[in-house]
């Protein structure tokens, strides 16, 4: 029986997936490293340093560990400047309605994000109080596709993994949810993912509360 929904944050609830792209793009342009939205797809759900390694695959020269740390910090400073301007307008279609509908029917809610900036984004958009538990990049050793962040969220809720449904917009995140043994709703570019139990273009296109009600009746 599904008792909770664990939401990824960037690209599922908030438009910050685009802010990640803008910040990496600025850094890559300054370094003269080719970077586009196609490469950006591979950064979804993976940690900051792993994202940097993917971007550096296209670099013409090697970077030392110190230089890599500086590049990652520089990108994060651009990103933080962008998220400091976020308002509720950054919430994605259907996000708030879905969370409220779930809470109204007694389904518990949590965040499972690879981002170290997740707490700041939740505060900035005013949605922090809607989630009982937050598992994020500050608390984990292995980012998605490792299931650690989702298993942590389930343990914070004190629920078995199979009783938590994951909502994801990243290939790495869908894989992580499936590896955690959780049903997965895939949205955005990964809608239709073979490991997902259900899919929708956005949260506005699916009545997740009704789907869970049906699932729990079976
Ligand atoms: C994930 C994003 O939510 O967080 C990734 O999908 C990002 O693109 C990762 O790299 C880490 O984010 P941060 O904020 O810790 O740099
Ligand atoms: Mg995401």
PDB file of C-alpha atoms and ligand atoms in Angstrom, residues 8-14 16-17 20 44-46 112-114 144 167-170 173, ligand 2:
ATOM      1  CA  UNK A   8      12.515  14.804  -6.610  1.00  0.00           C
ATOM      2  CA  UNK A   9      12.797  18.601  -6.497  1.00  0.00           C
ATOM      3  CA  UNK A  10      14.653  20.069  -9.521  1.00  0.00           C
ATOM      4  CA  UNK A  11      12.504  19.581 -12.623  1.00  0.00           C
ATOM      5  CA  UNK A  12       9.638  17.871 -10.751  1.00  0.00           C
ATOM      6  CA  UNK A  13       8.358  20.549  -8.381  1.00  0.00           C
ATOM      7  CA  UNK A  14      10.491  23.560  -9.349  1.00  0.00           C
ATOM      8  CA  UNK A  16      15.492  24.853 -11.031  1.00  0.00           C
ATOM      9  CA  UNK A  17      16.547  22.201 -13.565  1.00  0.00           C
ATOM     10  CA  UNK A  20      21.283  24.356 -13.220  1.00  0.00           C
ATOM     11  CA  UNK A  44      19.852  15.499 -14.192  1.00  0.00           C
ATOM     12  CA  UNK A  45      19.801  13.814 -10.804  1.00  0.00           C
ATOM     13  CA  UNK A  46      23.565  13.379 -10.511  1.00  0.00           C
ATOM     14  CA  UNK A 112      14.440  13.018  -2.278  1.00  0.00           C
ATOM     15  CA  UNK A 113      16.927  15.284  -4.072  1.00  0.00           C
ATOM     16  CA  UNK A 114      20.629  15.018  -4.943  1.00  0.00           C
ATOM     17  CA  UNK A 144      21.219   8.836  -8.071  1.00  0.00           C
ATOM     18  CA  UNK A 167       8.263  11.108  -8.716  1.00  0.00           C
ATOM     19  CA  UNK A 168      11.232  11.756 -11.046  1.00  0.00           C
ATOM     20  CA  UNK A 169      12.236  13.717 -14.153  1.00  0.00           C
ATOM     21  CA  UNK A 170      15.703  12.150 -14.541  1.00  0.00           C
ATOM     22  CA  UNK A 173      16.288   9.171 -10.629  1.00  0.00           C
TER      23      UNK A 173
HETATM   24 MG1  LIG B   2      15.173  16.295 -11.176  1.00  0.00          MG
END
